[in-house]
PDB file of C-alpha atoms in Angstrom:
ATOM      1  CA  UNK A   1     -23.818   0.802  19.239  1.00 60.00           C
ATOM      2  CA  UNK A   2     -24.869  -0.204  22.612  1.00 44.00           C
ATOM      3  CA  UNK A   3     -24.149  -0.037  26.295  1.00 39.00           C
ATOM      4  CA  UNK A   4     -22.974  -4.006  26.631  1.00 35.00           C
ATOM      5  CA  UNK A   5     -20.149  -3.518  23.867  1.00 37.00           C
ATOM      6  CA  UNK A   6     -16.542  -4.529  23.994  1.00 37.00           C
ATOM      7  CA  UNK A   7     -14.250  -1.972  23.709  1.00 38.00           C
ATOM      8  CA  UNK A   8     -11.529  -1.205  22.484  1.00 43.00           C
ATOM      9  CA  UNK A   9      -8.892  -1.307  25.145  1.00 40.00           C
ATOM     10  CA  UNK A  10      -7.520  -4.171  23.713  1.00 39.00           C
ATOM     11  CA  UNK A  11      -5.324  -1.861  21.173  1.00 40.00           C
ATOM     12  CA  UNK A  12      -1.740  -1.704  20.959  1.00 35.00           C
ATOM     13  CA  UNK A  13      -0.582   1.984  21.114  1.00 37.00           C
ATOM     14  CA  UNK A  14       1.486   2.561  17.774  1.00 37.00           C
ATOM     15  CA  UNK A  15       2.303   5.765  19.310  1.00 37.00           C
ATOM     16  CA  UNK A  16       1.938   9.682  18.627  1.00 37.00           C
ATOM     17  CA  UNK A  17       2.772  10.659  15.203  1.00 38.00           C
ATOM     18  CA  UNK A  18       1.755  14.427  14.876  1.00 41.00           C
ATOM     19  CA  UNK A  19      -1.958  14.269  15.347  1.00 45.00           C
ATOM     20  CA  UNK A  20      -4.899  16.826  16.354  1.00 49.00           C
ATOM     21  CA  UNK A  21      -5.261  16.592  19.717  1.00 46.00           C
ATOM     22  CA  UNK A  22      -2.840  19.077  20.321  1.00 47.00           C
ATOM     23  CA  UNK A  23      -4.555  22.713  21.298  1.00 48.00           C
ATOM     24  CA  UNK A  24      -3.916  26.051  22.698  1.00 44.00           C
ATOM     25  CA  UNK A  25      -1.583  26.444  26.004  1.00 43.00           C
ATOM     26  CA  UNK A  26      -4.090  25.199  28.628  1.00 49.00           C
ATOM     27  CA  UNK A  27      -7.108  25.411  26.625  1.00 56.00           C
ATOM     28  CA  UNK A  28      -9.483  23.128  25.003  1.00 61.00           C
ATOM     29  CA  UNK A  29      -7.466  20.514  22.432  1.00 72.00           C
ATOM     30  CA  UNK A  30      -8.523  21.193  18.885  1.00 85.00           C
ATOM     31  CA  UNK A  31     -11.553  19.091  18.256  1.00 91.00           C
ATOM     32  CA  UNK A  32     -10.976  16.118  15.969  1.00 94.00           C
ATOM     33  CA  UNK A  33     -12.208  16.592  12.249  1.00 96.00           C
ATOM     34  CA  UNK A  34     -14.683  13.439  11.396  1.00 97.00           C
ATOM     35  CA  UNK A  35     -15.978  12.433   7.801  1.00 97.00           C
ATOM     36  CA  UNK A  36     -18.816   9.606   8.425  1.00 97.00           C
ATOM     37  CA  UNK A  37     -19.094   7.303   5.535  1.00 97.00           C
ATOM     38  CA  UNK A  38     -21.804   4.531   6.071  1.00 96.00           C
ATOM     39  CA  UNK A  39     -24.491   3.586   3.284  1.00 95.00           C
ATOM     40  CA  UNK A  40     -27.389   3.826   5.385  1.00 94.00           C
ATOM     41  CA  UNK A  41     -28.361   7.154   6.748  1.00 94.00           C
ATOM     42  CA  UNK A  42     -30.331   6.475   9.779  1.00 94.00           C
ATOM     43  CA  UNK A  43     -26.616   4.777  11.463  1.00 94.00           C
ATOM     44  CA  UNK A  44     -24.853   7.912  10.411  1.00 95.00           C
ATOM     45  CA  UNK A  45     -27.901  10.440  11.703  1.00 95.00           C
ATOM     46  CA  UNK A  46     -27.464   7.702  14.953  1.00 94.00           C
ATOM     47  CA  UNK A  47     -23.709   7.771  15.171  1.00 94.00           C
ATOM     48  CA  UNK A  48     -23.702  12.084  14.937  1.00 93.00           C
ATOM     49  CA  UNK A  49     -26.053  11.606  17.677  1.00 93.00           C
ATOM     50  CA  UNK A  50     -24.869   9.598  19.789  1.00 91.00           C
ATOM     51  CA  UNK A  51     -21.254  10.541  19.766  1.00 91.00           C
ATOM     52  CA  UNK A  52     -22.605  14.192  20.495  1.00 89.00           C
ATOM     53  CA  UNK A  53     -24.707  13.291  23.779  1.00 88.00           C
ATOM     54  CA  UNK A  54     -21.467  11.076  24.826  1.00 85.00           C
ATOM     55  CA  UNK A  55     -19.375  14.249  24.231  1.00 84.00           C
ATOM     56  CA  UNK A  56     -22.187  16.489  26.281  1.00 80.00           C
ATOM     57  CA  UNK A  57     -20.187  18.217  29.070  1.00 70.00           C
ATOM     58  CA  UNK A  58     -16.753  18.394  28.173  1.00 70.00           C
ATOM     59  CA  UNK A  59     -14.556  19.458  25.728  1.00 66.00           C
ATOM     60  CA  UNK A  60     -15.921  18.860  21.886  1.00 75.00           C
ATOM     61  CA  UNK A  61     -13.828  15.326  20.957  1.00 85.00           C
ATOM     62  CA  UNK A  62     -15.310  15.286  17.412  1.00 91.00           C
ATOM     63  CA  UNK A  63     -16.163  17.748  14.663  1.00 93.00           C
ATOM     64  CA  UNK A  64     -18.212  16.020  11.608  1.00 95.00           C
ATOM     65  CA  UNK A  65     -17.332  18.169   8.669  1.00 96.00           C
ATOM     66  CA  UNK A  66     -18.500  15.545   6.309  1.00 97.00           C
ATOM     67  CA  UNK A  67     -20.131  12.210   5.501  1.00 97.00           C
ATOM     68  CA  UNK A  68     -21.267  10.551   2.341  1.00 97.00           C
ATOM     69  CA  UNK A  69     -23.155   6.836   1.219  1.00 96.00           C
ATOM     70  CA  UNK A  70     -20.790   5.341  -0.970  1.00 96.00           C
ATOM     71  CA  UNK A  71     -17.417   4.772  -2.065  1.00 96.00           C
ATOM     72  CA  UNK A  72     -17.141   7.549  -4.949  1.00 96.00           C
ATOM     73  CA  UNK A  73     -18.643  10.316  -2.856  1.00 97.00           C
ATOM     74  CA  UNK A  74     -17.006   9.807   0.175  1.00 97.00           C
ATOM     75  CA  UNK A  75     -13.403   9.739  -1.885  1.00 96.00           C
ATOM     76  CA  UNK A  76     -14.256  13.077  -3.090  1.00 97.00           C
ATOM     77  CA  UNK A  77     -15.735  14.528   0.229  1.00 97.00           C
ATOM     78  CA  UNK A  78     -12.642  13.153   2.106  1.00 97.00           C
ATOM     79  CA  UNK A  79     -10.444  14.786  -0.823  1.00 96.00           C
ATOM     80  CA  UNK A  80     -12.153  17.713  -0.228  1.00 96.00           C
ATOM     81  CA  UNK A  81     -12.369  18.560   3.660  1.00 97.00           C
ATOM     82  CA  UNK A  82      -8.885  16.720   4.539  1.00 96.00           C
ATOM     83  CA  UNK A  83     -10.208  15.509   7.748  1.00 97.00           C
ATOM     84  CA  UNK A  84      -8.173  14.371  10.837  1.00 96.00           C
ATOM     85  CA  UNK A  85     -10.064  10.675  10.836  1.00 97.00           C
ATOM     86  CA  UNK A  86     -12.717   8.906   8.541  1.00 97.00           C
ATOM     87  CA  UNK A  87     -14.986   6.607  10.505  1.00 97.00           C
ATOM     88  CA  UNK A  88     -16.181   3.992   7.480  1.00 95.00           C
ATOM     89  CA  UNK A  89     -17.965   0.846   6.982  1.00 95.00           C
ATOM     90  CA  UNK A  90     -16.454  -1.530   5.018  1.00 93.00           C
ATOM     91  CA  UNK A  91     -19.619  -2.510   3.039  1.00 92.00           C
ATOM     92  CA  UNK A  92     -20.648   0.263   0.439  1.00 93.00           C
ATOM     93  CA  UNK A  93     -21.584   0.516  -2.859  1.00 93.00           C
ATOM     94  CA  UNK A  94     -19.545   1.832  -5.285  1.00 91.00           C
ATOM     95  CA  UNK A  95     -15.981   1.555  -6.397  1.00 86.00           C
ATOM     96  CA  UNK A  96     -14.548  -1.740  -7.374  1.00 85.00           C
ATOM     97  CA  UNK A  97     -16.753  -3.571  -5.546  1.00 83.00           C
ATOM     98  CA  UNK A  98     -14.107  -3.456  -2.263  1.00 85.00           C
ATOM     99  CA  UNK A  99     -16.373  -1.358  -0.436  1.00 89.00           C
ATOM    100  CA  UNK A 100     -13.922   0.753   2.821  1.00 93.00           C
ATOM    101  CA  UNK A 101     -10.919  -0.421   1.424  1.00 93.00           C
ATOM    102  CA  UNK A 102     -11.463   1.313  -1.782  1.00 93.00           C
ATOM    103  CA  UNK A 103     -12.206   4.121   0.249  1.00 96.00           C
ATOM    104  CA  UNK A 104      -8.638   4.059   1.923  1.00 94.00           C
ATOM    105  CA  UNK A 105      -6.588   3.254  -1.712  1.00 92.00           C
ATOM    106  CA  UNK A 106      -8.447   6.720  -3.208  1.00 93.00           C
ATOM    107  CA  UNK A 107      -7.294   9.018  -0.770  1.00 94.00           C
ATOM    108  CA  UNK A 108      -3.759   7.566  -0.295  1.00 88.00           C
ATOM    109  CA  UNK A 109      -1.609  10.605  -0.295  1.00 88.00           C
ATOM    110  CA  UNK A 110      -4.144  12.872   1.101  1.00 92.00           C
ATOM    111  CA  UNK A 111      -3.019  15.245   3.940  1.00 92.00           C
ATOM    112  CA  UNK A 112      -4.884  17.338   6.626  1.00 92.00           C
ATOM    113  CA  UNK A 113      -3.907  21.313   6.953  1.00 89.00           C
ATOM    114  CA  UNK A 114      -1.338  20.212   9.257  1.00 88.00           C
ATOM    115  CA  UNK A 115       0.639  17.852   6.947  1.00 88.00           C
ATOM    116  CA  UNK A 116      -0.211  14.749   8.837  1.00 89.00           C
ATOM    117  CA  UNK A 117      -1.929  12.011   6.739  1.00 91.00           C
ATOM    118  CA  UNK A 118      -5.997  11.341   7.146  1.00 95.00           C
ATOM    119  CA  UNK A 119      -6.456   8.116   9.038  1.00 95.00           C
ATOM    120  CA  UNK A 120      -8.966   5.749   8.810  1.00 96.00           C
ATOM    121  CA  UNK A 121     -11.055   4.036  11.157  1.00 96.00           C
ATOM    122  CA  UNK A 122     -13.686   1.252  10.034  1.00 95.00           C
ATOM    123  CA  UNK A 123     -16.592   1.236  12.329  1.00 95.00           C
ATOM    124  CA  UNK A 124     -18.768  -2.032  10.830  1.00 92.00           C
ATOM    125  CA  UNK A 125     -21.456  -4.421  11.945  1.00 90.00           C
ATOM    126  CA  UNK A 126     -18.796  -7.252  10.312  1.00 87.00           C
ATOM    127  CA  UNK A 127     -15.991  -9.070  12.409  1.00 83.00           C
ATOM    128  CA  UNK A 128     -15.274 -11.093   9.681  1.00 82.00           C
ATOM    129  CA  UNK A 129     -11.487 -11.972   9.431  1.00 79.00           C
ATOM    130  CA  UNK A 130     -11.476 -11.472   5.556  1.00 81.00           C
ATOM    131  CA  UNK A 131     -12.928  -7.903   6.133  1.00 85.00           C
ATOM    132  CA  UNK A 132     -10.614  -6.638   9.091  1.00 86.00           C
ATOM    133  CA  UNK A 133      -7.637  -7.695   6.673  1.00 84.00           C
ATOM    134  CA  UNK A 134      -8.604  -6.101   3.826  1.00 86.00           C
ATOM    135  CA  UNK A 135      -9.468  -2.666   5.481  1.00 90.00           C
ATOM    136  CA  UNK A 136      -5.870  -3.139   6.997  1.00 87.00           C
ATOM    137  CA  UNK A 137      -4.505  -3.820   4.718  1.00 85.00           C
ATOM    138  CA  UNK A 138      -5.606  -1.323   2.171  1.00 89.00           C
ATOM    139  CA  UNK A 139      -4.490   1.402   5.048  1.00 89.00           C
ATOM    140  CA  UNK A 140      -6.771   1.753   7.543  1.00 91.00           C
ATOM    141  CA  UNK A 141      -5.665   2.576  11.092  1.00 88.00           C
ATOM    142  CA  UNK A 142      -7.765   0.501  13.287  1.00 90.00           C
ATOM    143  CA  UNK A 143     -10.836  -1.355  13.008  1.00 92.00           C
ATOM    144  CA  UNK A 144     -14.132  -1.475  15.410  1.00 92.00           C
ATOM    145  CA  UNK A 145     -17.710  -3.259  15.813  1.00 90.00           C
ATOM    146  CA  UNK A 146     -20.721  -1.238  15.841  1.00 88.00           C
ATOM    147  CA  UNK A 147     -21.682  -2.532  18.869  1.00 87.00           C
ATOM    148  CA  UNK A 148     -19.010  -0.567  20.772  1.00 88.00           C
ATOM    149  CA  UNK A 149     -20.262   2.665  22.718  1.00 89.00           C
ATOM    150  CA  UNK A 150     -20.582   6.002  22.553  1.00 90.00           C
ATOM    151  CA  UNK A 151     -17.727   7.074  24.733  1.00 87.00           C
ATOM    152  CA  UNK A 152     -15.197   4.180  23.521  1.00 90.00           C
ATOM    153  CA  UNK A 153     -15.992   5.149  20.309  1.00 92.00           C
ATOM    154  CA  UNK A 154     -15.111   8.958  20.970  1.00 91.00           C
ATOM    155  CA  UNK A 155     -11.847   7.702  22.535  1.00 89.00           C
ATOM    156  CA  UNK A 156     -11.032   5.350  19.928  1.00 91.00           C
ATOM    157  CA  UNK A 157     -11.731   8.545  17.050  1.00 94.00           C
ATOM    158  CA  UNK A 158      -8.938  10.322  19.356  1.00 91.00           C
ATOM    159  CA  UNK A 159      -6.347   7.729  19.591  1.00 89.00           C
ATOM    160  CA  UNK A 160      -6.543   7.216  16.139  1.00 91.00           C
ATOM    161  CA  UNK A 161      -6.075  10.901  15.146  1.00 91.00           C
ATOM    162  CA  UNK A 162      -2.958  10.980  17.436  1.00 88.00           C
ATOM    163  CA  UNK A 163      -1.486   7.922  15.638  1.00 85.00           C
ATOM    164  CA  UNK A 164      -2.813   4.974  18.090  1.00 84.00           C
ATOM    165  CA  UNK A 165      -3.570   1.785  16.284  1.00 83.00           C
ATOM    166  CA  UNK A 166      -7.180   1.197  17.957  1.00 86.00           C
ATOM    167  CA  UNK A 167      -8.854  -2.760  17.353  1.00 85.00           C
ATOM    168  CA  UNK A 168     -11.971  -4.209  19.245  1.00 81.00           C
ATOM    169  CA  UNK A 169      -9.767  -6.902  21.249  1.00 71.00           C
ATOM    170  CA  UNK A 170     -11.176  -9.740  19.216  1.00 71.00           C
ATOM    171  CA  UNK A 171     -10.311  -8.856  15.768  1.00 75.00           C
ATOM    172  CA  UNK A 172      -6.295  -7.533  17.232  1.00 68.00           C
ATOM    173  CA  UNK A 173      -5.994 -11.306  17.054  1.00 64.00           C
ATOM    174  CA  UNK A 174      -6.978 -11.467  12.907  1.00 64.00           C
ATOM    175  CA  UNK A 175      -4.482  -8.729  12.388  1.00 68.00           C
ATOM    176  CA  UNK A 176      -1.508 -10.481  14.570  1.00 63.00           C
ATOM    177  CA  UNK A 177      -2.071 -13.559  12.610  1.00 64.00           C
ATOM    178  CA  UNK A 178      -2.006 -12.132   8.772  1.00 65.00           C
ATOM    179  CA  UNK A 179       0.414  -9.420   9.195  1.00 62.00           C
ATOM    180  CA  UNK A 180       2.643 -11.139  11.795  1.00 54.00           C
ATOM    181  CA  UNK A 181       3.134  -8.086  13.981  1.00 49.00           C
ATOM    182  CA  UNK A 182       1.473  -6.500  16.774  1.00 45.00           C
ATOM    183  CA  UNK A 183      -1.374  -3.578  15.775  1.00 48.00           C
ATOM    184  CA  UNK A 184       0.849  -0.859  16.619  1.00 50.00           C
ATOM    185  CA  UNK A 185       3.350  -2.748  14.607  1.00 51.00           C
ATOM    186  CA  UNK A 186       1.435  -2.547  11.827  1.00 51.00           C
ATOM    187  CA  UNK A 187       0.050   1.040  12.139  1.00 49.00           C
ATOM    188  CA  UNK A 188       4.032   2.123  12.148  1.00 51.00           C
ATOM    189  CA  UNK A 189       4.616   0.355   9.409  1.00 51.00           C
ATOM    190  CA  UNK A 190       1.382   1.137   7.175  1.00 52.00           C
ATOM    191  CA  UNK A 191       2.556   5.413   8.667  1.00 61.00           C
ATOM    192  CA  UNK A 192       5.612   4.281   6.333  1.00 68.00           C
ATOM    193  CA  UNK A 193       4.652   2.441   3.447  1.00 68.00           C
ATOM    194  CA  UNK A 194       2.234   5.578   3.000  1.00 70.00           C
ATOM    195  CA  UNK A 195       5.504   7.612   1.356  1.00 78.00           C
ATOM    196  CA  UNK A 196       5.612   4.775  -1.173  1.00 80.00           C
ATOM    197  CA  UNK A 197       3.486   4.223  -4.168  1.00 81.00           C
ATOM    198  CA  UNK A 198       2.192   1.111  -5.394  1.00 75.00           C
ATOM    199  CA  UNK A 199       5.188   0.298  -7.885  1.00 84.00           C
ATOM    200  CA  UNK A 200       7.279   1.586  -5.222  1.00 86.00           C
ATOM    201  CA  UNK A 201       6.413  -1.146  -2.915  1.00 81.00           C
ATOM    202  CA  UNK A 202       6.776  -3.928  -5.605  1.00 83.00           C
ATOM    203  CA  UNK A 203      10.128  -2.747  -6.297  1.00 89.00           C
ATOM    204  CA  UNK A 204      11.034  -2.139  -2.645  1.00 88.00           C
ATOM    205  CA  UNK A 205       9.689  -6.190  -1.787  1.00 81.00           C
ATOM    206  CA  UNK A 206      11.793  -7.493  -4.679  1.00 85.00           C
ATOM    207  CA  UNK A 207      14.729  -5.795  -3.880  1.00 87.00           C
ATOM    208  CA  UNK A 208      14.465  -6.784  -0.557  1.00 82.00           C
ATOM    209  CA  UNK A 209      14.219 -10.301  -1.308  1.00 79.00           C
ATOM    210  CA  UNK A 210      17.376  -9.622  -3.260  1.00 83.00           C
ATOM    211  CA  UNK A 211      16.569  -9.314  -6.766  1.00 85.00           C
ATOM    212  CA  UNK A 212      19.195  -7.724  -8.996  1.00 87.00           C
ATOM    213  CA  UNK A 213      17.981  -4.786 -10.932  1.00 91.00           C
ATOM    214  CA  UNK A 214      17.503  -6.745 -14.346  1.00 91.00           C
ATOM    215  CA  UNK A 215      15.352  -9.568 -12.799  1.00 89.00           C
ATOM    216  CA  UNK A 216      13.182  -6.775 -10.505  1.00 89.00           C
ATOM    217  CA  UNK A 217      12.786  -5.271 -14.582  1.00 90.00           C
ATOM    218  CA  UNK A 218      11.514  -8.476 -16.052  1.00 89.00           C
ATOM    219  CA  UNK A 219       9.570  -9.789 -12.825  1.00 84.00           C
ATOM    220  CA  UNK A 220       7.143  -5.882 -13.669  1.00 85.00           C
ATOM    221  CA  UNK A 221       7.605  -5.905 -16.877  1.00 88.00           C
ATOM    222  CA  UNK A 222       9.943  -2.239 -17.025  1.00 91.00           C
ATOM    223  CA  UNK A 223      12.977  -1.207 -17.846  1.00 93.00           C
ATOM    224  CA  UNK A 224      16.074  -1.852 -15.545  1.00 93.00           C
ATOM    225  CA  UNK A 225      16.645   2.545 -15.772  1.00 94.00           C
ATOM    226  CA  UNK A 226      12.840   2.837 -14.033  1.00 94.00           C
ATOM    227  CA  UNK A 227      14.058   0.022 -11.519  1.00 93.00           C
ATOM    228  CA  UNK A 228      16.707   2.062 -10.557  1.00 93.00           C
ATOM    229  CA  UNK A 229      14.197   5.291 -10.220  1.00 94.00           C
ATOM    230  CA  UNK A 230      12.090   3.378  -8.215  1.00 92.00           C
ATOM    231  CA  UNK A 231      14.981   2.341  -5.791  1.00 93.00           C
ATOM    232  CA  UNK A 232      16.640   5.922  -5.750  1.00 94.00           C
ATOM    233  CA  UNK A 233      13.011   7.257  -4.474  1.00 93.00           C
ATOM    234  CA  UNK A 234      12.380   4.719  -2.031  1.00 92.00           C
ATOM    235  CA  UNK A 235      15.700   4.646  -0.697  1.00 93.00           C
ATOM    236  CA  UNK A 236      15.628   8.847  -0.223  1.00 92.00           C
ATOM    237  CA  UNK A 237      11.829   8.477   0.915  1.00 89.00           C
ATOM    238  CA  UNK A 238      12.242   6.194   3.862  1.00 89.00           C
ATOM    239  CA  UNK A 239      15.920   7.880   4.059  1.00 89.00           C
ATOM    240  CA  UNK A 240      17.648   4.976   3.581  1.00 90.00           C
ATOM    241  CA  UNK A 241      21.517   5.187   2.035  1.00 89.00           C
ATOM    242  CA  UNK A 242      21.694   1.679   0.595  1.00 87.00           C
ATOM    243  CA  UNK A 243      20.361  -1.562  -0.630  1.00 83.00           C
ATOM    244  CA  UNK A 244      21.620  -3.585   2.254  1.00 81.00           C
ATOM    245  CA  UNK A 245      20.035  -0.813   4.688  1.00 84.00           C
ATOM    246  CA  UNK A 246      16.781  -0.940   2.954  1.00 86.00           C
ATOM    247  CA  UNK A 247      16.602  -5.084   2.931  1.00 82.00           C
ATOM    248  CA  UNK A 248      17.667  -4.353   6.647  1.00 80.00           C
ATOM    249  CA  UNK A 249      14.288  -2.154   7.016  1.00 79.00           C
ATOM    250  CA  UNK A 250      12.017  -4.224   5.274  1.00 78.00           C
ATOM    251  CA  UNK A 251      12.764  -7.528   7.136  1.00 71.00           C
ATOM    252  CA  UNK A 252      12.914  -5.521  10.663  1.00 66.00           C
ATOM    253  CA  UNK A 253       9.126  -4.713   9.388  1.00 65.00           C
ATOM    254  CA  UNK A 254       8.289  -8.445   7.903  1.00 60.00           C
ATOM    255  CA  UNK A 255       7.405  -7.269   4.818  1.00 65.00           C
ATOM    256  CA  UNK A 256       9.285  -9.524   3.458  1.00 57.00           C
TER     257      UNK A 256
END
């Protein structure tokens, strides 16, 4: 990170969506609970550092409770500590070779103490397109260079808790272009897809592309009584009533 960084005030707000910063009446807001997951440990001895001298003065932003080298440990850490935000790279060994965005797919489903889910933030040295994508599209909230500063750094670790979709302004324009919506578009969206599972989705993307029940059973390979499962549970998870409602939904979002 250095002083001559962009930053990241190029980010669409997605919006608050039950996140930490909220503290005591008048007091100090409860500090944001970091995991750090980088495979090189003089950047995440650098980033503690730094990110405490920015911090120096005020209220406590950040709280590491965690970090870890590679993809299998930090899954497990992050599994274990629930934290408000993971700050990744999205190089790292381990996994299926995906690096961050393995990171995100093994801790879908996991929730802080307060019920909201952990978000992820990539901070990497990369601004390839192919790597912002993937991150994104695996899950993660927003995604950074690691030659932003200190102090945007520590603001965009607090947007993101709160629910902010946070992008260096250069790479906004990668995710505008592959997912055809704006960042806090997307961040909404992702916030929602998160109550589906995998098959979930399939079914949910078929169906919307109106599919009959038979043909969404043949195009997965299960039976037509799992199809309608699948539809029952997506329909009472994003609390739709209908099949028209939820082809409504899913073309509102451009999912399909």
């Amino acid at each position: 990170m250095s002083p001559s960084s962009s930053t990241p005030s190029g980010a669409t707000p997605a919006g608050p969506s039950g996140g930490s910063s909220g503290g005591g009446s008048g007091g100090a807001p409860t500090p944001v609970r970091v995991v750090l997951v980088d495979d090189h440990r003089m950047f995440r001895t650098g980033v503690r550092a730094e990110l405490t001298e920015a911090m120096s003065g005020g209220f406590p932003v950040c709280e590491f409770v965690g970090e870890a080298p590679d993809v299998d440990t930090a899954v497990a850490v992050i599994r274990r500590e629930t934290p408000d935000v993971v700050l990744l790279d999205v190089h790292l060994p381990g996994g299926s070779g995906n690096g961050g965005a393995d990171v995100v797919r093994g801790c879908a489903g996991v929730e802080t103490a307060a019920g909201t889910p952990v978000r992820f933030l990539a901070l990497s040295v990369s601004d390839a397109a192919e790597d912002v994508i993937a991150v994104i599209r695996a899950g993660a909230r927003g995604y950074v260079t690691k030659t932003i500063t200190a102090r945007d750094l520590v603001s965009a670790i607090r947007r993101v808790a709160d629910g902010d979709a946070v992008f260096s302004p250069r790479l906004a324009g990668f995710v505008l272009d592959a997912f055809g919506a704006a960042a806090g578009e997307i961040a909404e969206v992702d916030e929602e897809l998160d109550r589906l599972s995998a098959r979930e989705r399939e079914v949910m993307r078929l169906i919307a592309r109106g599919y009959q029940y038979k043909e969404v059973a043949k195009e997965l390979f299960i039976s037509v009584k799992t199809v309608e499962t699948h539809v029952s549970s997506v329909l009472r998870k994003l609390q739709l009533s209908s099949r028209h409602e939820l082809t409504a939904w899913a073309m509102g979002r451009r999912l399909v």
